[in-house]
XYZ file of N, CA and C in Angstrom:
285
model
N 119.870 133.112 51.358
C 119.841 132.267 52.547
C 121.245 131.745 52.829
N 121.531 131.665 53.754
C 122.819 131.401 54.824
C 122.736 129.775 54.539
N 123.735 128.697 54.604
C 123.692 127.367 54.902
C 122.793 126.931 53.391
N 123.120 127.400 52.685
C 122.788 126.419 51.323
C 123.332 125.586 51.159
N 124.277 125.188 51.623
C 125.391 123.927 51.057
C 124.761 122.756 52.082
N 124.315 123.275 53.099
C 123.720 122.086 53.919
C 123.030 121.181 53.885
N 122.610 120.446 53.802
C 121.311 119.341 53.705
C 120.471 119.129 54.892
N 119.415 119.556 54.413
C 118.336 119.126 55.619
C 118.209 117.779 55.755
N 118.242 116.923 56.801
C 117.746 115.728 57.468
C 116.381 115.536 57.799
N 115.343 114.478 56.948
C 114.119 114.338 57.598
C 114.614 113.079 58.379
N 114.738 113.490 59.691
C 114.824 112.214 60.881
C 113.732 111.660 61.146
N 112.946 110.431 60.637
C 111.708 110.095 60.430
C 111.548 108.897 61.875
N 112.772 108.490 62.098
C 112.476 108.093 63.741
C 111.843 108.684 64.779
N 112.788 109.916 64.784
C 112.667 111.104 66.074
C 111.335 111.982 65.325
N 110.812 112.087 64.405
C 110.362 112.800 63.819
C 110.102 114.279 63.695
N 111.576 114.256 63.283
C 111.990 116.334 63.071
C 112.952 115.870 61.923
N 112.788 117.315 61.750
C 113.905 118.038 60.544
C 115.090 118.423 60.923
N 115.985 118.071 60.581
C 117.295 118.588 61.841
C 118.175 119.007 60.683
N 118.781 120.296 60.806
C 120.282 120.838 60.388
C 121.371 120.771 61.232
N 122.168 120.180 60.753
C 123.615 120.271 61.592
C 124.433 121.389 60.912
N 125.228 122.290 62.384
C 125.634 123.101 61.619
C 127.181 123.474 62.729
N 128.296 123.484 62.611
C 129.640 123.591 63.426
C 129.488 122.135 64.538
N 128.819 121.329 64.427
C 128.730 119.923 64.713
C 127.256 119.925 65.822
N 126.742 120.962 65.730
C 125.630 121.699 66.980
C 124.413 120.939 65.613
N 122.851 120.469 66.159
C 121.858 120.279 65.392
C 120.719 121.223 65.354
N 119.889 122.205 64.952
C 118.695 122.484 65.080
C 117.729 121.861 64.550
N 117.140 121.468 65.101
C 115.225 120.728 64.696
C 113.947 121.530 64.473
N 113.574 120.596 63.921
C 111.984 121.265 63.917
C 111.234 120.021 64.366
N 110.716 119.671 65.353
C 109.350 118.504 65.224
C 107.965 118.684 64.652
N 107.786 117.409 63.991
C 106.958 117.186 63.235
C 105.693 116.277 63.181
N 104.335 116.649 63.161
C 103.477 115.438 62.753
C 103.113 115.136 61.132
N 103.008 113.888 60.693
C 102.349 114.293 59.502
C 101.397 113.231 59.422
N 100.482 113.638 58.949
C 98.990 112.730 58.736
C 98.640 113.508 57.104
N 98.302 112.338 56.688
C 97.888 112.392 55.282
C 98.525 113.746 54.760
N 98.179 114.415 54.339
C 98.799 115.351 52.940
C 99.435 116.825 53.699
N 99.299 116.464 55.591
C 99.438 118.168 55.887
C 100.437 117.625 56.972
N 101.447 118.532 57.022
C 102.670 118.499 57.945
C 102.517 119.646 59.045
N 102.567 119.009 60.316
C 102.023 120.024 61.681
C 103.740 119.985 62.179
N 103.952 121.276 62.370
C 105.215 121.769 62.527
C 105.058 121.975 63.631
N 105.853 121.349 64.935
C 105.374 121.659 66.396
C 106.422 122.448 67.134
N 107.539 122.286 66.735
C 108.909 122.794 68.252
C 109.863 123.191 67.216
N 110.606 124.177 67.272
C 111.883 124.800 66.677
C 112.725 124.817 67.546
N 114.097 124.391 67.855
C 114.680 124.720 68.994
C 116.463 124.147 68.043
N 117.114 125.290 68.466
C 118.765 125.601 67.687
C 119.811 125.592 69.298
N 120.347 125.035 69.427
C 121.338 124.739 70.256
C 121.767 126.478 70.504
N 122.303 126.463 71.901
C 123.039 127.905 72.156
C 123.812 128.733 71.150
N 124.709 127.204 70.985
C 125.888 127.805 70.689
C 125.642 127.887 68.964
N 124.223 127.862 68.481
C 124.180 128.299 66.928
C 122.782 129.907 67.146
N 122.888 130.250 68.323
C 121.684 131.405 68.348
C 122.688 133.009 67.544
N 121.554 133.688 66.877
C 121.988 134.444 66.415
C 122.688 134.444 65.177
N 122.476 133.293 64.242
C 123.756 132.093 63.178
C 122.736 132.364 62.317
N 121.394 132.911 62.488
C 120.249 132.457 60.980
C 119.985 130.914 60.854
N 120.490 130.184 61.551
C 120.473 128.646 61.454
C 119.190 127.945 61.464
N 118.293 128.741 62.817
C 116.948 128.157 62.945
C 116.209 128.719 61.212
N 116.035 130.189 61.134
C 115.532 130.505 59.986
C 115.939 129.542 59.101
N 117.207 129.471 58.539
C 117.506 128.392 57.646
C 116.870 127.338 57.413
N 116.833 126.882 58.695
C 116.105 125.545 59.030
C 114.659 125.123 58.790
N 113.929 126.364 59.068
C 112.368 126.600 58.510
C 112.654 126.518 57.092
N 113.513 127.787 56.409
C 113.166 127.330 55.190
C 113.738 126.030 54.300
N 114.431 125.562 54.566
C 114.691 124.129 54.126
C 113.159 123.447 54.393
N 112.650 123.242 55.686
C 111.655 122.510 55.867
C 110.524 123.141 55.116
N 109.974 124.177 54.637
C 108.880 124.852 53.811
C 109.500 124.051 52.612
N 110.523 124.029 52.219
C 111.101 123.908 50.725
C 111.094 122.095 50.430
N 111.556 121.400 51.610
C 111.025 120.151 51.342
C 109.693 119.761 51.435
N 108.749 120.226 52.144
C 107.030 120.566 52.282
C 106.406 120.336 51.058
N 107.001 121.271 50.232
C 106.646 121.744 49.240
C 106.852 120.606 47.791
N 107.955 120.228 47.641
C 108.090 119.151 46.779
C 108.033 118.101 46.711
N 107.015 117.822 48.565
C 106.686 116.688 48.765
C 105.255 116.680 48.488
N 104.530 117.749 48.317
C 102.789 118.263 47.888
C 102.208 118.144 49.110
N 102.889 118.780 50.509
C 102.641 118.640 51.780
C 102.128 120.127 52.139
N 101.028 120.039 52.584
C 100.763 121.604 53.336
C 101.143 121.420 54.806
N 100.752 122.655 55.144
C 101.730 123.269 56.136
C 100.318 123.472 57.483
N 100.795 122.944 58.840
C 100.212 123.349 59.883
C 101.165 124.215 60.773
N 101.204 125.295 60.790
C 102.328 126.163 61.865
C 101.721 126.128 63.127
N 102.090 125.345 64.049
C 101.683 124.992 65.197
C 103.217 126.061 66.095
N 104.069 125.675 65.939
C 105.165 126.081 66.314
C 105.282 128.397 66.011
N 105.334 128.839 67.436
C 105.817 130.154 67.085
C 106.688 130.682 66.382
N 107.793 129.503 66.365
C 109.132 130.252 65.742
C 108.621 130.435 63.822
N 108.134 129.113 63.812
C 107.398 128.801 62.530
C 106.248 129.824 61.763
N 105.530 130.522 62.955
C 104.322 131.200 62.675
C 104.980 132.589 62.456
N 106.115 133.059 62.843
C 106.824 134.441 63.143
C 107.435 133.954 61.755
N 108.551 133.358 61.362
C 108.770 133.607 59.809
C 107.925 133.546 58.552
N 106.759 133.026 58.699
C 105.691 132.963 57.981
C 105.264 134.557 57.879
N 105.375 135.436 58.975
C 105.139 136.318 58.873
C 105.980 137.629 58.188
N 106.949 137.483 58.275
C 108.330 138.049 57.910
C 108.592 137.372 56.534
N 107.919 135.917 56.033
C 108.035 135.997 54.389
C 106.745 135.327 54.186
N 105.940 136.075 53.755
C 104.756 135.634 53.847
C 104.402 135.380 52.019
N 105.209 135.249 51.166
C 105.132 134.019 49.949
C 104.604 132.625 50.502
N 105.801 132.438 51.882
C 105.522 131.189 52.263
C 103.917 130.382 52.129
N 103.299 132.246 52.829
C 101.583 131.325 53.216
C 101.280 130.285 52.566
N 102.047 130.514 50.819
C 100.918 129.126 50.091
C 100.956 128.015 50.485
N 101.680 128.061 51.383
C 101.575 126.274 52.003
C 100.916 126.272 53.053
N 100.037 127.040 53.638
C 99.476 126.615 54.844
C 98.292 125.785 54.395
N 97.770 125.234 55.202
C 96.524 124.802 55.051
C 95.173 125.335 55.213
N 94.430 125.220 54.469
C 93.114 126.353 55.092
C 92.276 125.500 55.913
């Protein structure tokens, strides 16, 4: 994965996940109710398209999900399309 050195941001105001990356942010918005995290909007600034940044960005957010004992609602396409393309991920969805 691209952007390991980065740190994901849980922005718990705005409530998304945001990577900053050449000073540009990508997000993910988020609901969370009790133990399951509903992943709603992916959206990476222009000027980071084509960077792996959004991907990045999912997986940071699966990876904090995860060590928080949070399952996963993929509400979001961008979200439901890498799920598909690494589908280890599934164990976090919710049934």
């Amino acid at each position: 994965m691209k952007y390991e050195e980065l740190k994901l941001v849980n922005n718990e105001t705005d409530h998304r996940f945001e990577l900053t990356v050449e000073g540009y942010t990508a997000f993910i918005d988020y609901k969370i109710k009790k133990d399951k995290a509903y992943l709603i909007h992916t959206e990476a600034p222009e000027e980071l398209k084509g960077k792996g940044v959004a991907e990045a960005l999912v997986e940071k957010t699966l990876t904090y999900l995860e060590e928080q004992h949070l399952k996963l609602v993929p509400l979001c396409p961008y979200v439901q399309l890498f799920l598909k393309r690494h589908p280890d991920w599934n164990r976090l969805v919710a049934e």
